[in-house]
Amino acid sequence: MPALPFLDDLPRFLFFTGKGGVGKTSLACATAVQLAGQGRRILLTSTDPASNVGQVFGVTVGNTITPVPTVPGLDALEIDPQQAADAYRATIIDPVRDLLPADEVSAMTEQLSGACTTEIASFNEFTSLLADESATAAYDHVLFDTAPTGHTVRLLRLPGEWTSYLSDGKGDVSCLGPVAGLDRLRHDYAGALAALPDPTRTRLVLVTRPQPSSLREAATTYGELRDLGMTNAHLVVNGLMPEYAVTSTPMDELAHAVRSREEAALAAVPAAVAALPRAVLPLLPFNTVGVPALRSLLEPDVASRQTPIAEIATLPTGFTGLPHLVDQLEADGPGLVMCMGKGGVGKTTVAAAVALELASRGHEVLLTTTDPAAHLDETLLADVPHLTVERIDPRAAIEGYRERVMAGKGKDLDEAGRAVLAEDLKSPCTDEVAVFQQFSHVVFRARKQFVVLDTAPTGHTLLLLDATGSYHREITRQMSEGAHFVTPLMRLQDPTRTKVLVVTLPETTPVLEAEELQDDLARAGITPWAWVVNGSLTAAAPRSPFLRARARAEADALGQISTLCRRVAVLPLLAHEPVGVAALSELTRPAANPFLPTSRSHP
């Protein structure tokens, strides 16, 4: 059995956090099962908009505490972001609906319609569990299966930031609603702020994969949360390929390459988390769905992990390779190609590969990103003819945005008014909006050339789209009837000008998150043009019995994807990292794979 120091001397609250797809939900559920099996009362709470806790246990879990019948002593709760947002808006707007003019009520509703408000509404329910002792008095431990890292850091920062903001605010309207109406939240936020850094009450479990990017993300997250005082942290490396999976198939290059990459990653764990107590959990040959599978995650038995030789899994009918997508992009001519998805699914790789192939065919291509953590230069490792690489700098955009607002809206305000405006511009919800003008410029450049945009992880991108929608509605109101105009949102909604590629992994959680993204885009009037499934073992056609079993475990996720989009490209899991021009070019060349149709070849 692996050593599990994160379960020793448990405090009351445990937070499981990490990038999407690293196994946070599986580990949180497995921990809940083990603790409940020891006779403890457990409340498992998900703050992830794409939560699949209910699916793991085979029970419907919603926004009310629900017993898990197969695990005595375990209750579960999934905070529904949309339901929480609806209720939150009602608490702000309903008391003043009959007291204010209709246009002011409409303005408030607009202000409270974005993804930022949804985050805050969910967070209010989360803080109540930390601050209200009576709400969790029946439980020995409360486990939080959090949203992917970026959202978690954002939310955990809010108690401190909004406690300060509520103390200094003067009653203006923010994306949270009238500041004067938020004072009632001060007690819960202060309670959460007291609980989070207390090591006797709270432990942070950083879940990662044995991959450099995932480990770097864990280190970054820990650094940011440590600044909040959360020092009681443990590292759990999930999904290490077991040694027997390699030794049993000496001729499988992919199995050996994956194991070697993972060992190298563990030998170079970032210094920020290297000294943390660590547990390493093996990759299992099956999905961790159901109580027996969850128990095996923390109590792996070698015999149960041995699998017979599996037949080669096959991809759903109609799936294709990335070369086919590039052919179709080229045929439609210049436009915007947006790679969207959660962090860690390979958006940067897909964006770089598509841009590189279009440039190699002689087209002028701009490759850019809105992701502050993206490193396009490190992915390409070379200058390429016809390819320009840029980056939208969020820090510079935010600073410029604040300066423009202060110089414009704040010009005629008195000193007290300018102070209120400056404070409002420091709110935790304005940063992504500040990137909007640079983003709009990129959108319009796509009129005359191919622009491939590697977006920030989903939550940040949706905030940006919220700003795009607000801008569109404002322009529409201001323009005279019959006037011709084209806003950035109109370009994003036009499939002849914008192709959205939803990038995901062939695993349950990433697919659920991608489906949630597609639903959010639909509400903005945007339809994804294609899905790209990255890192598929099915497409890699491995020889290893263990990897073939893992490939079969992709079947449900791939089947679900086939129902969500009619155009799907699959990239195989590679024996080498797709870094550098040569490696990236392989992704857009005819694949030596029996399951993917080949595309025409280009010099």
Coordinates of C-alpha atoms in Angstrom, one line a residue:
M1 CA 0.0 0.0 0.0
P2 CA 1.2 3.5 -0.7
A3 CA 2.0 5.8 2.2
L4 CA -0.9 8.3 2.7
P5 CA 0.4 11.1 4.9
F6 CA -2.4 13.4 3.9
L7 CA -4.8 11.2 5.9
D8 CA -2.7 11.5 9.1
D9 CA -4.0 13.7 12.0
L10 CA -6.8 15.0 9.9
P11 CA -8.3 18.5 10.7
R12 CA -11.9 19.2 10.1
F13 CA -11.8 20.7 6.7
L14 CA -9.9 19.2 3.7
F15 CA -9.6 21.0 0.3
F16 CA -8.7 18.9 -2.8
T17 CA -7.5 21.2 -5.6
G18 CA -5.5 21.0 -8.8
K19 CA -5.8 21.2 -12.6
G20 CA -8.8 19.7 -14.3
G21 CA -8.5 16.0 -15.0
V22 CA -5.8 15.2 -12.4
G23 CA -8.2 13.1 -10.3
K24 CA -9.4 15.6 -7.6
T25 CA -12.9 14.2 -7.6
S26 CA -11.7 10.5 -7.5
L27 CA -9.3 11.2 -4.6
A28 CA -11.9 13.2 -2.7
C29 CA -14.5 10.5 -3.1
A30 CA -12.0 7.7 -2.3
T31 CA -11.0 9.6 0.9
A32 CA -14.6 10.1 1.9
V33 CA -15.3 6.4 1.4
Q34 CA -12.3 5.4 3.5
L35 CA -13.1 7.8 6.3
A36 CA -16.7 6.8 6.4
G37 CA -15.6 3.1 6.5
Q38 CA -13.8 4.0 9.7
G39 CA -17.1 5.1 11.3
R40 CA -16.7 8.8 10.8
R41 CA -19.5 11.1 9.6
I42 CA -18.4 12.8 6.4
L43 CA -19.8 15.6 4.2
L44 CA -18.4 15.7 0.7
T45 CA -19.0 19.0 -1.0
S46 CA -18.2 19.9 -4.6
T47 CA -17.7 23.5 -5.7
D48 CA -16.8 22.4 -9.3
P49 CA -19.4 23.6 -11.9
A50 CA -18.7 20.4 -13.8
S51 CA -19.0 18.2 -10.7
N52 CA -19.5 14.4 -11.3
V53 CA -19.6 13.3 -7.6
G54 CA -23.1 11.9 -8.2
Q55 CA -21.9 10.0 -11.3
V56 CA -19.0 8.5 -9.3
F57 CA -21.4 7.1 -6.7
G58 CA -24.3 6.4 -9.0
V59 CA -26.7 8.7 -7.1
T60 CA -28.3 12.0 -7.9
V61 CA -26.7 14.7 -5.9
G62 CA -27.8 18.3 -6.1
N63 CA -27.8 21.6 -4.2
T64 CA -29.1 19.9 -1.0
I65 CA -27.2 17.5 1.3
T66 CA -27.9 14.0 0.1
P67 CA -27.0 10.6 1.8
V68 CA -24.9 8.2 -0.3
P69 CA -26.8 4.9 0.2
T70 CA -23.9 2.7 -0.6
V71 CA -21.6 4.4 1.9
P72 CA -23.2 4.7 5.4
G73 CA -22.0 7.9 7.1
L74 CA -21.3 9.8 3.9
D75 CA -23.4 12.7 2.7
A76 CA -22.7 14.7 -0.5
L77 CA -23.5 18.1 -1.7
E78 CA -23.0 19.6 -5.2
I79 CA -23.2 23.4 -5.2
D80 CA -25.2 24.3 -8.4
P81 CA -23.6 27.5 -9.7
Q82 CA -26.6 28.5 -11.8
Q83 CA -29.1 27.9 -9.1
A84 CA -26.9 29.7 -6.6
A85 CA -26.6 32.7 -9.0
D86 CA -30.3 32.8 -9.6
A87 CA -30.9 32.9 -5.8
Y88 CA -28.2 35.4 -5.3
R89 CA -29.6 37.8 -7.9
A90 CA -33.0 37.5 -6.4
T91 CA -31.6 38.6 -2.9
I92 CA -30.1 41.7 -4.5
I93 CA -32.7 42.7 -7.0
D94 CA -36.1 41.7 -5.5
P95 CA -36.0 44.1 -2.5
V96 CA -35.5 47.1 -4.8
R97 CA -37.5 46.0 -7.9
D98 CA -40.5 48.1 -7.0
L99 CA -38.5 51.0 -5.6
L100 CA -36.1 51.8 -8.5
P101 CA -36.8 52.9 -12.1
A102 CA -37.0 50.0 -14.6
D103 CA -33.8 51.1 -16.3
E104 CA -31.8 50.9 -13.1
V105 CA -33.2 47.5 -12.3
S106 CA -32.2 46.5 -15.8
A107 CA -28.7 47.8 -15.3
M108 CA -28.4 45.9 -12.1
T109 CA -29.6 42.7 -13.7
E110 CA -27.1 43.2 -16.5
Q111 CA -24.3 43.7 -14.0
L112 CA -25.3 40.5 -12.2
S113 CA -25.5 38.3 -15.3
G114 CA -21.9 37.3 -15.8
A115 CA -19.7 34.4 -14.9
C116 CA -18.1 36.5 -12.2
T117 CA -21.4 36.7 -10.3
T118 CA -21.9 33.0 -10.7
E119 CA -18.6 32.4 -9.0
I120 CA -19.4 34.7 -6.2
A121 CA -22.9 33.1 -5.6
S122 CA -21.3 29.7 -5.4
F123 CA -18.7 31.0 -3.1
N124 CA -21.3 32.4 -0.7
E125 CA -22.6 28.9 -0.2
F126 CA -19.1 27.5 0.2
T127 CA -18.2 30.1 2.9
S128 CA -21.3 29.4 4.9
L129 CA -20.0 25.8 5.4
L130 CA -16.8 27.2 6.7
A131 CA -18.2 29.9 8.8
D132 CA -21.4 28.4 10.2
E133 CA -20.6 25.8 12.8
S134 CA -24.2 24.7 13.1
A135 CA -24.3 23.9 9.3
T136 CA -21.7 21.1 9.6
A137 CA -22.0 20.2 13.3
A138 CA -23.1 16.7 12.5
Y139 CA -19.9 15.8 10.6
D140 CA -16.5 14.8 11.8
H141 CA -14.9 16.1 8.5
V142 CA -16.0 18.3 5.6
L143 CA -14.2 17.5 2.3
F144 CA -14.2 20.0 -0.5
D145 CA -13.8 18.8 -4.1
T146 CA -13.0 22.2 -5.6
A147 CA -13.2 23.6 -9.1
P148 CA -9.9 23.5 -11.2
T149 CA -7.1 25.5 -9.8
G150 CA -7.7 29.0 -11.3
H151 CA -11.2 29.2 -9.9
T152 CA -10.1 27.8 -6.5
V153 CA -7.4 30.4 -6.0
R154 CA -9.8 33.1 -7.1
L155 CA -12.4 32.0 -4.7
L156 CA -10.2 31.4 -1.7
R157 CA -8.8 34.8 -2.1
L158 CA -12.2 36.4 -1.9
P159 CA -12.8 36.3 1.9
G160 CA -9.8 38.5 2.5
E161 CA -10.3 40.7 -0.5
W162 CA -14.0 41.3 0.0
T163 CA -13.7 41.7 3.7
S164 CA -11.4 44.6 3.0
Y165 CA -13.5 45.8 0.0
L166 CA -16.7 45.8 2.1
S167 CA -14.9 47.8 4.8
D168 CA -13.7 50.5 2.4
G169 CA -16.6 50.6 -0.2
K170 CA -19.0 53.5 -0.4
G171 CA -22.1 51.8 -1.8
D172 CA -21.4 51.7 -5.6
V173 CA -22.6 49.0 -7.8
S174 CA -20.1 46.2 -8.7
C175 CA -20.5 42.8 -10.4
L176 CA -21.5 41.6 -6.9
G177 CA -24.4 44.0 -6.6
P178 CA -24.7 47.2 -4.5
V179 CA -21.8 47.1 -2.0
A180 CA -24.1 48.5 0.7
G181 CA -26.2 45.3 0.3
L182 CA -23.2 43.0 0.8
D183 CA -22.5 44.0 4.4
R184 CA -24.5 41.1 5.6
L185 CA -21.9 38.8 4.0
R186 CA -19.1 40.3 6.1
H187 CA -19.6 37.7 9.0
D188 CA -19.4 34.7 6.7
Y189 CA -16.4 36.0 4.8
A190 CA -14.6 36.8 8.1
G191 CA -15.4 33.3 9.4
A192 CA -14.0 31.7 6.3
L193 CA -10.9 34.0 6.5
A194 CA -10.3 32.7 10.0
A195 CA -10.8 29.0 9.1
L196 CA -8.7 28.8 5.9
P197 CA -5.2 29.6 7.4
D198 CA -5.8 27.6 10.6
P199 CA -3.8 24.4 10.3
T200 CA -5.8 22.8 13.1
R201 CA -9.0 23.3 11.1
T202 CA -8.0 23.2 7.4
R203 CA -5.7 21.1 5.2
L204 CA -4.9 21.7 1.6
V205 CA -4.4 18.6 -0.6
L206 CA -2.7 19.5 -3.9
V207 CA -3.6 16.9 -6.4
T208 CA -1.3 16.6 -9.5
R209 CA -0.2 14.2 -12.2
P210 CA 3.4 13.1 -12.7
Q211 CA 3.8 15.7 -15.4
P212 CA 5.9 18.9 -15.4
S213 CA 3.0 21.2 -16.3
S214 CA 0.8 19.7 -13.6
L215 CA 3.5 19.9 -11.0
R216 CA 4.3 23.5 -11.9
E217 CA 0.6 24.3 -11.5
A218 CA 0.5 22.7 -8.1
A219 CA 3.6 24.7 -7.1
T220 CA 2.0 28.0 -8.3
T221 CA -1.2 27.2 -6.5
Y222 CA 0.6 26.5 -3.3
G223 CA 2.6 29.7 -3.6
E224 CA -0.6 31.7 -4.0
L225 CA -2.5 30.0 -1.2
R226 CA 0.5 30.1 1.1
D227 CA 0.3 33.9 0.7
L228 CA -3.2 33.6 2.2
G229 CA -1.7 31.7 5.2
M230 CA -2.7 28.2 4.1
T231 CA 0.5 26.4 5.0
N232 CA -1.0 23.0 6.1
A233 CA -0.5 21.4 2.6
H234 CA 0.1 17.9 1.2
L235 CA 1.0 16.9 -2.3
V236 CA -0.6 13.8 -3.9
V237 CA 0.8 12.7 -7.2
N238 CA -2.0 10.7 -8.9
G239 CA -1.8 8.3 -11.8
L240 CA 1.9 7.1 -11.9
M241 CA 2.1 4.3 -14.4
P242 CA 2.9 1.1 -12.4
E243 CA 6.2 -0.6 -13.0
Y244 CA 4.6 -3.9 -13.9
A245 CA 2.8 -2.2 -16.8
V246 CA 6.2 -1.6 -18.4
T247 CA 8.1 -4.7 -17.5
S248 CA 5.3 -6.9 -18.7
T249 CA 5.5 -5.4 -22.2
P250 CA 9.2 -4.7 -23.0
M251 CA 8.5 -3.9 -26.7
D252 CA 5.9 -1.2 -26.1
E253 CA 7.8 2.1 -26.8
L254 CA 4.9 4.2 -25.5
A255 CA 4.7 2.5 -22.1
H256 CA 8.4 2.9 -21.6
A257 CA 8.4 6.5 -22.7
V258 CA 5.5 7.5 -20.5
R259 CA 7.1 5.8 -17.4
S260 CA 10.4 7.5 -18.2
R261 CA 8.7 10.9 -18.5
E262 CA 6.9 10.5 -15.3
E263 CA 10.0 9.4 -13.4
A264 CA 11.9 12.4 -14.8
A265 CA 9.0 14.7 -13.7
L266 CA 9.1 13.3 -10.1
A267 CA 12.9 13.7 -10.0
A268 CA 12.4 17.4 -10.8
V269 CA 9.5 18.4 -8.5
P270 CA 9.4 22.2 -8.2
A271 CA 11.1 23.4 -5.1
A272 CA 8.0 25.1 -3.8
V273 CA 6.3 21.8 -3.2
A274 CA 9.3 19.4 -3.0
A275 CA 9.4 19.5 0.8
L276 CA 5.6 18.9 1.3
P277 CA 4.5 15.5 2.6
R278 CA 3.9 13.5 -0.5
A279 CA 1.8 10.5 -1.5
V280 CA 2.2 8.8 -4.9
L281 CA -0.8 6.8 -6.2
P282 CA -0.6 4.3 -9.1
L283 CA -2.6 4.6 -12.4
L284 CA -5.4 2.1 -12.4
P285 CA -6.4 0.1 -15.5
F286 CA -10.1 1.1 -15.0
N287 CA -12.1 4.3 -14.2
T288 CA -12.6 5.1 -10.6
V289 CA -16.4 4.9 -10.7
G290 CA -18.3 3.0 -7.9
V291 CA -17.3 2.2 -4.4
P292 CA -15.1 -0.8 -5.1
A293 CA -13.0 1.2 -7.7
L294 CA -12.7 4.1 -5.2
R295 CA -11.4 1.7 -2.5
S296 CA -8.8 0.4 -4.8
L297 CA -7.4 3.9 -5.4
L298 CA -6.2 4.2 -1.8
E299 CA -5.8 0.4 -1.1
P300 CA -4.4 -0.9 -4.4
D301 CA -4.0 -4.7 -4.5
V302 CA -1.5 -5.9 -7.1
A303 CA -3.7 -8.8 -8.1
S304 CA -6.6 -6.6 -8.8
R305 CA -4.5 -4.4 -11.0
Q306 CA -3.2 -7.2 -13.2
T307 CA -5.3 -7.3 -16.4
P308 CA -5.5 -9.8 -19.2
I309 CA -4.4 -8.8 -22.7
A310 CA -7.2 -6.6 -24.0
E311 CA -8.3 -6.2 -27.6
I312 CA -7.4 -3.0 -29.3
A313 CA -10.1 -0.3 -28.6
T314 CA -11.5 1.6 -31.6
L315 CA -12.6 5.2 -32.0
P316 CA -16.2 6.1 -32.7
T317 CA -17.2 6.3 -36.4
G318 CA -16.5 9.7 -38.0
F319 CA -13.6 10.7 -35.7
T320 CA -10.7 12.1 -37.7
G321 CA -7.2 13.5 -37.3
L322 CA -6.0 17.1 -37.0
P323 CA -4.9 17.3 -40.7
H324 CA -8.5 17.1 -41.8
L325 CA -9.4 20.1 -39.6
V326 CA -6.5 22.1 -41.0
D327 CA -7.7 21.3 -44.6
Q328 CA -11.1 22.6 -43.8
L329 CA -9.8 25.7 -42.0
E330 CA -7.6 26.5 -45.0
A331 CA -10.5 26.0 -47.5
D332 CA -12.7 28.5 -45.6
G333 CA -10.0 31.2 -45.8
P334 CA -8.7 33.7 -43.2
G335 CA -10.5 34.0 -39.9
L336 CA -10.2 33.5 -36.2
V337 CA -9.5 30.0 -34.7
M338 CA -10.0 29.9 -31.0
C339 CA -8.7 27.0 -28.9
M340 CA -10.8 26.8 -25.7
G341 CA -10.9 24.5 -22.8
K342 CA -9.8 23.8 -19.2
G343 CA -6.2 24.2 -18.1
G344 CA -4.0 21.2 -18.9
V345 CA -5.9 19.7 -21.8
G346 CA -3.4 20.8 -24.4
K347 CA -4.9 24.0 -25.9
T348 CA -1.4 25.5 -26.4
T349 CA -0.2 22.4 -28.2
V350 CA -3.2 22.3 -30.5
A351 CA -3.1 26.0 -31.2
A352 CA 0.6 25.9 -32.0
A353 CA 0.2 22.8 -34.3
V354 CA -2.6 24.4 -36.3
A355 CA -0.8 27.7 -36.7
L356 CA 2.4 26.1 -37.7
E357 CA 0.7 23.9 -40.4
L358 CA -1.2 26.9 -41.8
A359 CA 2.1 28.9 -41.9
S360 CA 3.9 26.0 -43.6
R361 CA 1.3 26.2 -46.4
G362 CA 2.3 29.8 -47.1
H363 CA -0.5 31.6 -45.2
E364 CA 0.3 34.6 -43.0
V365 CA -0.7 33.5 -39.5
L366 CA -0.8 35.3 -36.1
L367 CA -0.5 32.9 -33.1
T368 CA -1.4 34.6 -29.8
T369 CA -2.8 33.9 -26.4
T370 CA -4.9 35.4 -23.6
D371 CA -3.5 32.8 -21.1
P372 CA -1.0 34.4 -18.7
A373 CA 0.5 31.0 -18.0
A374 CA 1.0 30.1 -21.7
H375 CA 4.5 29.8 -23.2
L376 CA 4.1 29.7 -26.9
D377 CA 7.8 30.4 -27.6
E378 CA 8.7 27.4 -25.4
T379 CA 6.3 25.2 -27.4
L380 CA 7.6 26.2 -30.8
L381 CA 11.3 26.7 -29.9
A382 CA 12.1 28.4 -33.3
D383 CA 11.1 31.2 -35.6
V384 CA 8.9 30.1 -38.4
P385 CA 8.4 31.9 -41.8
H386 CA 4.9 33.4 -42.2
L387 CA 4.2 32.9 -38.4
T388 CA 4.0 35.8 -36.0
V389 CA 3.8 35.0 -32.3
E390 CA 2.4 37.5 -29.8
R391 CA 0.9 37.6 -26.4
I392 CA -1.9 39.6 -24.8
D393 CA -0.3 40.8 -21.6
P394 CA -3.0 40.8 -18.9
R395 CA -1.0 42.8 -16.5
A396 CA -0.4 45.6 -19.0
A397 CA -4.0 45.4 -20.1
I398 CA -5.3 45.7 -16.6
E399 CA -3.1 48.7 -15.8
G400 CA -4.0 50.4 -19.0
Y401 CA -7.7 49.8 -18.4
R402 CA -7.6 51.3 -15.0
E403 CA -5.7 54.4 -16.2
R404 CA -8.2 54.9 -19.0
V405 CA -11.2 54.6 -16.7
M406 CA -9.7 57.0 -14.2
A407 CA -8.9 59.5 -16.9
G408 CA -12.4 59.2 -18.5
K409 CA -15.1 58.3 -16.0
G410 CA -13.0 59.7 -13.1
K411 CA -12.1 63.0 -14.7
D412 CA -15.1 65.0 -13.4
L413 CA -15.4 63.2 -10.0
D414 CA -14.3 64.9 -6.8
E415 CA -11.6 63.3 -4.6
A416 CA -14.0 61.1 -2.7
G417 CA -15.6 59.9 -5.9
R418 CA -12.3 59.1 -7.5
A419 CA -11.3 57.1 -4.4
V420 CA -14.5 55.0 -4.7
L421 CA -13.9 54.4 -8.4
A422 CA -10.3 53.5 -7.9
E423 CA -11.3 51.0 -5.2
D424 CA -14.0 49.5 -7.5
L425 CA -11.3 49.0 -10.2
K426 CA -9.3 46.9 -7.7
S427 CA -12.2 44.4 -7.2
P428 CA -11.4 40.8 -7.8
C429 CA -13.7 40.7 -10.8
T430 CA -12.3 43.4 -13.2
D431 CA -9.0 41.8 -14.4
E432 CA -10.3 39.7 -17.3
V433 CA -12.6 42.6 -18.4
A434 CA -9.5 44.7 -18.8
V435 CA -8.1 42.4 -21.5
F436 CA -11.2 43.0 -23.6
Q437 CA -9.9 45.8 -25.8
Q438 CA -6.8 43.9 -26.8
F439 CA -8.9 40.8 -27.4
S440 CA -11.2 42.9 -29.7
H441 CA -8.2 44.1 -31.7
V442 CA -7.1 40.5 -32.3
V443 CA -10.6 39.6 -33.4
F444 CA -10.7 42.3 -36.0
R445 CA -7.2 41.4 -37.3
A446 CA -8.7 38.0 -38.3
R447 CA -10.5 39.8 -41.2
K448 CA -7.4 39.6 -43.4
Q449 CA -5.3 36.8 -42.0
F450 CA -5.5 33.6 -40.0
V451 CA -5.4 34.3 -36.3
V452 CA -5.0 31.3 -33.9
L453 CA -5.9 32.2 -30.4
D454 CA -4.8 30.1 -27.4
T455 CA -7.3 31.2 -24.8
A456 CA -6.9 31.2 -21.0
P457 CA -8.6 28.4 -19.1
T458 CA -12.4 28.3 -19.5
G459 CA -13.5 30.4 -16.5
H460 CA -11.3 33.4 -17.5
T461 CA -12.4 33.1 -21.1
L462 CA -16.1 33.2 -20.2
L463 CA -15.5 36.3 -18.2
L464 CA -13.9 37.8 -21.3
L465 CA -16.9 36.7 -23.4
D466 CA -19.2 38.3 -20.8
A467 CA -17.4 41.6 -21.4
T468 CA -17.7 41.0 -25.2
G469 CA -21.5 40.5 -24.8
S470 CA -21.9 43.6 -22.6
Y471 CA -20.0 45.7 -25.1
H472 CA -22.3 44.4 -27.9
R473 CA -25.4 45.2 -26.0
E474 CA -24.2 48.7 -25.2
I475 CA -23.3 49.4 -28.8
T476 CA -26.7 48.0 -30.0
R477 CA -28.5 50.4 -27.6
Q478 CA -26.4 53.4 -28.7
M479 CA -26.6 52.9 -32.5
S480 CA -29.4 54.5 -34.5
E481 CA -31.9 52.2 -36.2
G482 CA -30.7 50.9 -39.5
A483 CA -27.0 51.8 -38.8
H484 CA -24.5 49.2 -39.9
F485 CA -22.0 47.9 -37.3
V486 CA -20.1 44.8 -36.5
T487 CA -19.1 44.1 -32.8
P488 CA -16.5 41.5 -31.7
L489 CA -19.4 39.3 -30.4
M490 CA -21.0 39.3 -33.9
R491 CA -17.7 38.1 -35.3
L492 CA -17.5 35.3 -32.7
Q493 CA -21.0 34.3 -33.5
D494 CA -20.3 34.1 -37.2
P495 CA -19.1 30.6 -38.1
T496 CA -17.6 31.8 -41.4
R497 CA -15.3 34.2 -39.5
T498 CA -14.7 32.3 -36.2
K499 CA -13.9 28.6 -35.7
V500 CA -14.0 27.6 -32.0
L501 CA -12.1 24.4 -31.2
V502 CA -13.0 22.9 -27.9
V503 CA -10.0 21.0 -26.6
T504 CA -10.4 18.2 -24.1
L505 CA -8.9 14.9 -22.9
P506 CA -10.7 11.5 -23.2
E507 CA -11.6 11.3 -19.5
T508 CA -14.8 11.8 -17.6
T509 CA -14.1 15.1 -15.9
P510 CA -12.5 17.0 -18.8
V511 CA -15.4 16.0 -21.1
L512 CA -17.9 17.1 -18.5
E513 CA -16.1 20.4 -18.2
A514 CA -15.9 20.8 -22.0
E515 CA -19.7 20.1 -22.3
E516 CA -20.3 22.8 -19.7
L517 CA -18.2 25.1 -21.8
Q518 CA -20.2 24.3 -24.9
D519 CA -23.4 25.1 -23.0
D520 CA -22.0 28.4 -21.8
L521 CA -21.0 29.3 -25.4
A522 CA -24.4 28.4 -26.6
R523 CA -25.9 31.0 -24.2
A524 CA -23.6 33.5 -25.9
G525 CA -24.8 32.5 -29.3
I526 CA -21.5 30.7 -30.2
T527 CA -21.4 27.2 -31.5
P528 CA -18.1 25.2 -31.4
W529 CA -16.9 24.3 -34.9
A530 CA -15.1 21.2 -33.7
W531 CA -13.8 19.3 -30.7
V532 CA -10.2 18.1 -30.4
V533 CA -9.5 15.2 -28.2
N534 CA -5.9 15.3 -27.0
G535 CA -3.7 12.5 -25.6
S536 CA -5.9 9.5 -26.6
L537 CA -4.5 6.0 -25.9
T538 CA -7.2 4.6 -28.2
A539 CA -5.7 6.6 -31.1
A540 CA -2.2 5.5 -30.0
A541 CA -3.0 1.8 -30.5
P542 CA -0.6 0.6 -27.7
R543 CA 0.7 -2.9 -27.3
S544 CA 0.8 -3.0 -23.6
P545 CA -2.1 -4.9 -22.0
F546 CA -2.2 -2.3 -19.3
L547 CA -2.4 0.6 -21.7
R548 CA -5.0 -1.3 -23.8
A549 CA -7.1 -1.6 -20.7
R550 CA -6.7 2.1 -20.1
A551 CA -7.7 2.7 -23.7
R552 CA -10.9 0.8 -23.2
A553 CA -11.6 3.0 -20.2
E554 CA -11.8 6.0 -22.7
A555 CA -14.8 4.5 -24.4
D556 CA -17.5 6.2 -22.4
A557 CA -15.9 9.6 -22.7
L558 CA -15.3 9.2 -26.4
G559 CA -18.9 8.0 -26.9
Q560 CA -20.2 11.1 -25.0
I561 CA -18.1 13.4 -27.2
S562 CA -19.5 11.8 -30.4
T563 CA -23.0 13.0 -29.3
L564 CA -21.9 16.5 -28.6
C565 CA -20.2 17.6 -31.9
R566 CA -20.3 16.3 -35.4
R567 CA -16.7 17.2 -36.2
V568 CA -14.1 15.6 -33.8
A569 CA -10.4 15.2 -34.3
V570 CA -8.3 13.0 -32.1
L571 CA -4.6 13.3 -31.2
P572 CA -2.8 10.2 -29.9
L573 CA -0.8 10.1 -26.7
L574 CA 2.7 10.4 -28.0
A575 CA 5.9 8.7 -26.9
H576 CA 7.6 12.2 -26.9
E577 CA 6.5 15.6 -25.8
P578 CA 5.0 17.7 -28.7
V579 CA 7.5 20.5 -28.3
G580 CA 9.4 22.1 -31.2
V581 CA 8.6 22.5 -34.8
A582 CA 9.4 18.9 -35.9
A583 CA 7.3 17.3 -33.1
L584 CA 4.3 19.7 -33.6
S585 CA 4.4 19.1 -37.3
E586 CA 3.8 15.4 -36.7
L587 CA 0.4 16.2 -35.3
T588 CA -0.8 17.7 -38.6
R589 CA 0.8 15.0 -40.9
P590 CA -1.1 11.9 -42.0
A591 CA -1.1 9.7 -38.9
A592 CA 0.3 6.1 -39.0
N593 CA -2.8 5.0 -37.1
P594 CA -5.3 2.4 -38.4
F595 CA -8.3 4.1 -36.8
L596 CA -7.8 7.6 -38.3
P597 CA -8.4 8.5 -41.9
T598 CA -5.4 10.1 -43.5
S599 CA -5.4 13.6 -44.9
R600 CA -3.8 14.8 -48.1
S601 CA 0.0 15.4 -47.6
H602 CA 1.6 18.8 -47.8
P603 CA 5.3 19.5 -48.4

